[in-house]
Amino acid sequence: MKNSLGRELPDAEMKELKYQPYQSTEIGNPVISWVAPKVRVSTGDDKVIFSVDEVIKDVLQDGMTISFHHHFREGDFVFNLVMDRIIKLGYKDLTLAPSSLTNVMNDKVIEAIKAGTVTNITTSGMRGELGEQVSHGLLKNPVIFRSHGNRARSIENGNIKIDVAFLGVPNADRLGNANGMEVESAFGSMGYALIDAKYANKVVLLTDTIVDYPNTPASIEQTQVDYVVKVDRVGDPDRIGSGATRFTKDPKELKIARMVNDVITHSPYFKQDFSFQTGTGGVALAVTKFLGESMKKAGITAAFTCGGTTSPIVDLLEAGLIKKVMDVQDFDKGAASSMKSNPDQAEIDTDFNVNVLTGSNGEIRGAVGGHQDAGTAKMTIISAPLTRGRIATVVHSVNSVSTPGASIDVLVTEVGIAINPARQDLIDAFSKVPSLPIVSIEELQKRAEATVGKPAPVEYTDRVVGLVEYRDGSLIDAIKQVKD
């Protein structure tokens, strides 16, 4: 079977998991049936337990689905602590359903898979040794990759049924009221954990700081919590942004950032009370800085930003250039602390399809994250150098599709911009801007190939190791096992 992008989909998995093939980015206004969340009625005045093992034995059985959040990123201590005890207690055939998997979790996940503790995974992404081993057939069943928005939808409608959510929090009171904004291990917004707390059958909070009752404001409330487990330390806040946020000094990246800023400021959307979302890489941080300068010069302010928040976004908020920050995750310490005081490598093809999941060798090494969810903006911009080292960024056909080309409006590279032919309005607008040389995406692909050559195609087996959902739950692509 093939979907509307021409991607081959596995018949067995399509039938077993009742998938529909991806057809269109037009989701419309569907009516979605929600699974009713549970409410915990507290009959005592203390839910605090001092034994992780005791709680696991009380709530967990073989074959269950367990979840975690990734707000601590590379500073997370909770995931490895809990998974280590689950492995040692001998549990089997679990489904792991975290909001995402970071490098600090990889070794423990590999250990859990080899022990038979974990046989299914659904996540936003995976990297490093874990991604490599899964790409070569480590896991019994295919990983299901979902964007952050699609994960929330899938939990709400019951496609993901979380039996136990293990949620690390910087603080909690004795009944489970918790937030991410206070004390030493604060990470800021708890956005990805909120859906787990609301819909999981059992919710276990793990914290190193028990505060006086009532703990307000509460992001997670006592009516959602079954246990509060006191542990020695939940995480290292200094590593929240490790490997994610860096302000670039590279001339090529700064050139791309200035061109992205020019695309935004010369578009019909750059006006009073516009909204925007930028990423966390070096180019994205520079774009945020340049955009702030352009807003100040034009005398306009943004109504809001959304998505992951960084210090440059906070700087614009404090300067009065942004009215509201709709915060789901904080990527550095500056953004995390601001919440208290203020109420990845991409590959794109000639059809504008984007791959943020697999590398040029076919191995899983990234995350869908919020990429698909941002694709429905009025103008979606991809920024990337034409080549990275000896690897082309613009290719004839991507290894796997994370975000469909119909969602992408503009590609910005250091040698020029390519505009989706469907956006004649943007072609007309940018053709009048001298700083924005317009080239076809086919020409960019040829230039990239002329620079680095044409690589040999990746060889795969027939076995499927990953399934990539679109944000509506349809199947946009399948990832096959890389041949050894």
XYZ file of C-alpha atoms in Angstrom:
484
model
C 0.000 0.000 0.000
C 1.124 3.570 -0.690
C -0.107 6.857 0.767
C -0.614 10.122 -1.116
C 3.133 10.898 -0.872
C 3.953 7.631 -2.620
C 5.555 6.173 0.511
C 5.256 2.393 0.800
C 3.378 1.281 3.923
C 3.493 -2.199 5.491
C 0.258 -4.127 4.990
C 0.614 -6.216 8.174
C 1.105 -3.244 10.495
C -1.565 -1.209 8.707
C -4.098 -3.969 9.342
C -2.992 -4.885 12.874
C -2.883 -1.293 14.145
C -5.875 -0.140 12.057
C -3.971 2.650 10.344
C -5.304 4.827 7.572
C -2.727 6.030 5.016
C -1.778 9.703 5.141
C -3.759 11.662 2.541
C -3.616 15.385 3.251
C -2.436 18.109 5.625
C -6.012 19.407 5.714
C -7.333 18.092 9.014
C -10.242 20.515 9.249
C -12.286 20.616 12.458
C -12.801 16.983 13.451
C -14.987 15.902 16.338
C -12.796 13.821 18.663
C -14.064 11.459 21.354
C -12.081 11.888 24.577
C -11.396 9.206 27.129
C -12.690 10.504 30.462
C -9.807 11.306 32.828
C -9.926 9.966 36.365
C -10.150 12.163 39.461
C -8.502 11.047 42.721
C -10.522 11.779 45.838
C -8.053 12.086 48.712
C -9.156 10.218 51.814
C -5.985 10.899 53.828
C -3.613 13.784 54.288
C -0.376 12.227 53.001
C 0.592 10.380 49.785
C 4.337 10.439 50.415
C 6.271 7.156 50.024
C 10.028 6.753 50.451
C 10.461 3.526 48.449
C 10.445 3.427 44.643
C 10.241 -0.381 44.746
C 7.159 -0.304 46.979
C 5.283 1.942 44.579
C 6.317 -0.027 41.482
C 5.132 -3.292 43.049
C 1.805 -1.671 43.933
C 1.008 -0.159 40.522
C 2.809 -2.173 37.821
C 2.052 -5.462 36.065
C 3.568 -7.185 33.039
C 2.260 -5.896 29.705
C 1.369 -2.412 30.958
C 2.113 0.951 29.318
C 4.288 3.369 31.284
C 5.150 6.972 30.536
C 7.709 9.644 31.446
C 8.313 13.251 30.377
C 11.581 14.713 29.075
C 11.567 18.229 30.584
C 14.858 17.574 32.384
C 16.389 16.624 28.995
C 20.008 15.499 29.500
C 19.778 16.300 33.224
C 17.099 13.672 33.933
C 17.724 11.354 36.908
C 14.182 9.982 37.310
C 13.928 7.859 34.162
C 17.027 5.772 34.811
C 16.190 5.391 38.514
C 12.700 4.028 37.837
C 13.626 1.893 34.814
C 16.551 0.350 36.676
C 14.241 -0.814 39.471
C 11.611 -2.075 36.987
C 14.261 -4.154 35.172
C 15.672 -5.572 38.418
C 12.190 -6.444 39.690
C 11.714 -8.601 36.591
C 8.800 -6.955 34.784
C 8.266 -7.990 31.137
C 6.570 -6.909 27.924
C 6.042 -3.253 28.834
C 5.197 -0.488 26.379
C 7.352 2.598 26.915
C 5.461 5.805 26.049
C 7.583 8.843 27.003
C 7.100 12.303 25.508
C 10.611 11.825 24.080
C 13.832 9.918 24.731
C 17.064 11.814 25.376
C 20.630 10.540 25.186
C 20.893 10.146 28.957
C 18.148 7.499 28.781
C 19.623 5.421 25.953
C 21.699 2.876 27.876
C 18.848 2.041 30.239
C 16.352 1.621 27.392
C 18.750 -0.706 25.566
C 19.174 -2.723 28.771
C 15.386 -2.894 29.196
C 14.878 -4.111 25.622
C 17.567 -6.788 25.927
C 16.024 -7.977 29.221
C 12.574 -8.286 27.619
C 11.263 -5.602 29.959
C 10.330 -3.303 27.058
C 8.940 -4.731 23.810
C 7.081 -1.675 22.452
C 7.969 2.016 22.298
C 6.011 5.070 21.227
C 7.854 8.376 21.411
C 8.666 11.600 19.607
C 12.193 10.468 18.764
C 15.398 8.706 19.708
C 19.082 9.293 19.081
C 22.557 7.899 19.565
C 23.229 4.259 20.353
C 19.542 3.519 20.959
C 18.498 4.829 17.544
C 21.331 2.909 15.888
C 20.460 -0.395 17.550
C 16.726 -0.050 16.926
C 17.490 0.724 13.267
C 19.332 -2.611 13.088
C 16.495 -4.633 14.625
C 16.969 -4.514 18.414
C 13.311 -3.972 19.370
C 10.697 -6.717 18.985
C 8.037 -4.421 17.485
C 8.234 -1.216 15.397
C 8.644 2.076 17.256
C 5.690 4.408 16.699
C 6.850 8.006 16.257
C 4.359 10.740 17.084
C 4.685 14.516 17.191
C 4.084 16.202 20.539
C 0.649 17.367 19.424
C -0.265 13.950 18.038
C 0.866 12.274 21.278
C -1.572 14.446 23.247
C -4.352 13.653 20.753
C -3.588 9.927 20.932
C -3.742 9.930 24.739
C -6.969 11.935 24.775
C -8.764 9.595 22.367
C -7.422 6.388 23.923
C -4.984 5.271 21.208
C -2.294 5.480 23.891
C -3.618 4.063 27.175
C -1.152 4.921 29.941
C -1.368 2.568 32.892
C 1.263 4.292 35.036
C 2.872 7.727 34.561
C 6.153 8.246 36.430
C 6.645 12.021 36.478
C 9.695 13.741 37.930
C 8.861 17.134 39.441
C 11.074 19.737 41.155
C 8.642 20.045 44.056
C 5.375 18.677 45.435
C 3.385 18.878 48.627
C 2.292 15.808 50.582
C -0.890 15.383 48.488
C 0.690 15.843 45.062
C 0.250 19.488 44.089
C 3.367 20.195 42.005
C 4.940 22.697 39.614
C 8.194 23.078 37.693
C 9.008 26.641 38.692
C 10.414 26.473 42.221
C 13.583 25.260 44.013
C 17.002 24.248 42.712
C 15.879 21.620 40.191
C 13.271 23.851 38.479
C 12.862 23.257 34.755
C 9.994 25.676 34.065
C 6.966 24.627 32.049
C 5.555 21.149 32.661
C 3.624 21.133 29.380
C 4.388 17.612 28.148
C 3.601 16.017 31.533
C 0.144 17.560 31.911
C -1.569 15.147 29.516
C -0.030 12.151 31.333
C -1.162 13.437 34.728
C -4.677 13.956 33.435
C -5.249 10.628 31.664
C -2.981 7.958 33.192
C -4.679 5.284 35.307
C -2.047 5.773 38.015
C 0.152 8.854 38.511
C 3.370 8.641 40.489
C 5.256 11.873 41.201
C 8.946 11.664 42.086
C 10.544 14.679 43.754
C 13.505 15.622 45.916
C 11.651 18.513 47.589
C 8.484 18.170 49.658
C 6.993 21.627 50.327
C 4.250 22.812 52.641
C 0.633 22.190 51.706
C -0.944 23.684 49.663
C 1.685 24.094 46.950
C 0.477 26.820 44.572
C 0.349 27.480 41.719
C -0.073 23.797 40.893
C 0.573 22.590 37.344
C -0.257 19.041 38.432
C -3.017 18.893 41.038
C -3.610 16.529 43.931
C -6.774 15.139 42.324
C -4.570 13.639 39.596
C -1.913 12.030 41.816
C -1.782 8.621 43.507
C 1.721 8.637 45.024
C 4.436 11.156 45.866
C 7.823 9.429 46.064
C 10.650 11.230 47.867
C 14.009 10.562 46.161
C 17.508 11.954 46.668
C 17.634 14.022 43.465
C 15.394 14.296 40.409
C 17.703 16.054 37.982
C 20.376 18.548 37.098
C 18.784 21.800 35.871
C 22.102 22.982 34.408
C 21.798 20.230 31.800
C 18.251 20.999 30.671
C 19.611 22.806 27.613
C 22.609 20.526 27.074
C 23.060 19.855 23.386
C 20.007 21.893 22.422
C 20.604 25.617 22.671
C 23.665 27.456 21.381
C 23.914 30.900 19.806
C 25.812 30.478 16.557
C 28.917 32.426 15.568
C 29.298 30.598 12.263
C 29.199 33.079 9.328
C 27.202 30.681 7.133
C 24.579 30.137 9.823
C 24.368 33.854 10.591
C 23.815 34.527 6.878
C 20.972 31.997 6.837
C 19.495 33.544 9.995
C 19.497 37.027 8.455
C 17.804 35.662 5.321
C 15.146 33.948 7.443
C 14.564 37.262 9.206
C 14.234 38.966 5.812
C 11.697 36.344 4.720
C 9.611 36.992 7.843
C 9.822 40.782 7.737
C 9.030 41.005 4.003
C 6.092 38.610 4.246
C 2.470 39.791 4.568
C 2.396 38.340 8.087
C 4.905 40.729 9.689
C 2.501 43.228 11.227
C 1.188 44.354 14.598
C 0.072 41.437 16.798
C 1.531 38.740 14.545
C 2.605 35.460 16.185
C 5.619 33.258 15.620
C 7.483 30.183 16.766
C 11.237 29.682 16.440
C 13.350 26.665 17.332
C 16.309 26.108 19.627
C 19.283 25.543 17.321
C 22.001 28.082 16.617
C 20.294 29.539 13.529
C 16.904 29.720 15.260
C 18.322 31.617 18.243
C 19.960 34.094 15.877
C 16.674 34.505 13.990
C 14.942 35.358 17.271
C 17.556 38.015 18.022
C 17.402 39.546 14.525
C 13.593 39.442 14.527
C 13.530 41.360 17.807
C 15.700 44.067 16.253
C 13.375 44.250 13.226
C 10.282 44.470 15.426
C 11.808 47.306 17.412
C 12.746 49.148 14.205
C 9.260 48.672 12.733
C 7.571 49.665 15.993
C 5.444 46.514 16.234
C 4.923 43.845 18.867
C 3.940 40.192 18.677
C 0.734 38.987 20.288
C 2.320 35.700 21.359
C 4.912 33.031 20.749
C 4.360 29.346 21.390
C 6.265 26.096 21.698
C 9.639 25.547 23.349
C 10.970 28.674 25.058
C 14.560 29.947 25.118
C 16.334 32.883 26.762
C 16.199 35.025 23.559
C 12.390 34.656 23.602
C 12.359 35.733 27.250
C 14.524 38.738 26.333
C 11.876 39.852 23.802
C 9.128 39.328 26.392
C 10.927 41.449 28.976
C 11.624 44.125 26.358
C 7.893 44.393 25.690
C 8.196 43.075 22.117
C 6.100 39.969 22.886
C 2.882 40.230 24.869
C 2.476 36.571 25.860
C 4.620 33.432 25.789
C 2.590 30.227 25.484
C 5.166 27.978 27.117
C 5.235 24.189 26.749
C 8.915 23.468 27.448
C 11.919 25.501 28.580
C 15.198 24.764 26.813
C 17.627 26.607 29.075
C 17.949 27.875 32.622
C 17.111 31.462 31.691
C 13.778 30.411 30.207
C 13.028 28.102 33.141
C 13.636 30.805 35.749
C 11.654 33.346 33.725
C 8.469 31.316 34.016
C 8.417 32.080 37.738
C 8.810 35.865 37.360
C 6.773 36.305 34.156
C 3.020 35.275 34.585
C 17.848 19.104 14.846
C 19.354 18.293 11.547
C 16.775 18.337 8.756
C 16.748 16.889 5.263
C 14.387 18.236 2.600
C 13.617 16.898 -0.860
C 12.470 18.437 -4.132
C 8.829 17.930 -3.112
C 9.538 19.944 0.083
C 9.049 16.832 2.250
C 11.169 17.093 5.416
C 12.991 14.360 7.333
C 14.000 15.054 10.934
C 14.045 11.417 12.078
C 16.642 9.413 10.153
C 20.202 10.203 9.084
C 21.798 9.821 5.673
C 22.729 6.234 6.611
C 19.087 5.367 7.310
C 19.514 5.109 11.079
C 17.090 6.738 13.528
C 18.781 9.779 15.032
C 16.249 12.546 15.623
C 12.742 13.436 16.742
C 9.492 14.549 15.157
C 8.984 16.845 18.164
C 6.652 19.672 17.229
C 7.802 19.750 13.597
C 4.533 18.515 12.081
C 2.485 20.636 14.471
C 4.244 23.820 13.318
C 3.680 22.877 9.687
C 0.180 24.339 9.619
C 1.315 27.918 10.299
C 0.423 30.554 7.724
C 4.085 30.519 6.691
C 6.406 27.656 7.604
C 10.134 28.193 7.006
C 12.858 25.533 6.972
C 16.408 26.850 7.404
C 19.391 24.664 6.562
C 22.811 24.900 4.905
C 22.953 23.391 1.415
C 25.352 20.731 2.703
C 26.630 19.576 6.091
C 30.160 18.268 5.764
C 29.949 15.768 2.918
C 26.197 15.281 3.257
C 23.596 17.046 1.114
C 20.692 18.676 2.947
C 18.581 19.087 -0.195
C 18.045 15.700 -1.831
C 15.923 14.136 -4.543
C 13.983 11.997 -2.048
C 14.250 11.975 1.749
C 14.998 8.739 3.604
C 11.809 9.099 5.637
C 9.068 11.715 5.717
C 8.406 13.463 9.026
C 6.573 16.519 7.690
C 4.841 16.583 4.276
C 5.898 19.083 1.639
C 2.428 20.609 1.500
C 3.140 22.028 4.985
C 6.391 23.750 3.984
C 6.375 27.186 2.351
C 9.993 28.370 2.194
C 13.422 26.756 2.387
C 16.251 29.143 3.308
C 19.860 28.192 2.539
C 23.043 30.242 2.379
C 22.860 30.358 -1.438
C 19.232 31.391 -1.755
C 15.639 30.576 -0.939
C 13.285 28.067 -2.539
C 9.562 28.783 -2.337
C 6.918 26.101 -2.604
C 5.296 26.577 -6.041
C 1.901 26.418 -4.351
C 2.677 29.765 -2.678
C 2.581 32.169 -5.619
C 1.742 34.973 -3.160
C 5.121 34.522 -1.456
C 6.922 34.248 -4.785
C 5.409 37.598 -5.763
C 6.280 39.199 -2.418
C 9.895 38.005 -2.203
C 10.792 38.552 -5.849
C 10.957 42.275 -5.018
C 13.503 41.794 -2.192
C 17.167 42.031 -3.347
C 18.492 40.237 -0.260
C 16.399 37.144 -1.043
C 17.703 35.385 -4.176
C 15.008 32.947 -5.300
C 16.077 29.625 -6.794
C 14.111 26.469 -7.490
C 14.454 23.617 -5.044
C 15.506 21.407 -7.959
C 18.440 23.743 -8.602
C 19.420 23.612 -4.930
C 19.356 19.815 -5.062
C 21.597 19.775 -8.139
C 24.048 22.219 -6.551
C 24.224 20.137 -3.382
C 24.829 16.950 -5.359
C 27.492 18.649 -7.475
C 29.269 19.680 -4.275
C 29.240 16.383 -2.357
C 28.446 13.800 -5.012
C 25.637 11.273 -5.228
C 25.727 8.805 -2.317
C 25.061 5.106 -2.730
C 21.493 4.237 -1.722
C 20.943 2.887 1.785
C 20.175 -0.836 1.808
C 17.292 -2.071 3.943
C 15.737 -5.391 4.873
C 11.990 -5.987 4.566
C 11.469 -5.714 8.332
C 9.788 -2.534 9.634
C 11.434 -0.971 12.723
C 9.547 2.325 12.871
C 6.148 3.764 11.990
C 5.804 7.521 11.523
C 2.370 8.947 12.229
C 1.100 12.251 10.935
C -0.509 14.607 13.446
C -3.996 13.232 12.665
C -2.942 9.652 13.428
C -2.647 8.478 9.816
C 0.549 6.747 8.686
C 2.911 9.041 6.786
C 5.864 6.665 6.487
C 7.500 3.437 7.617
C 11.177 3.000 8.542
C 12.795 -0.295 7.585
C 15.688 -2.082 9.235
C 19.109 -1.083 7.926
C 21.099 -3.967 6.464
C 24.213 -4.881 8.451
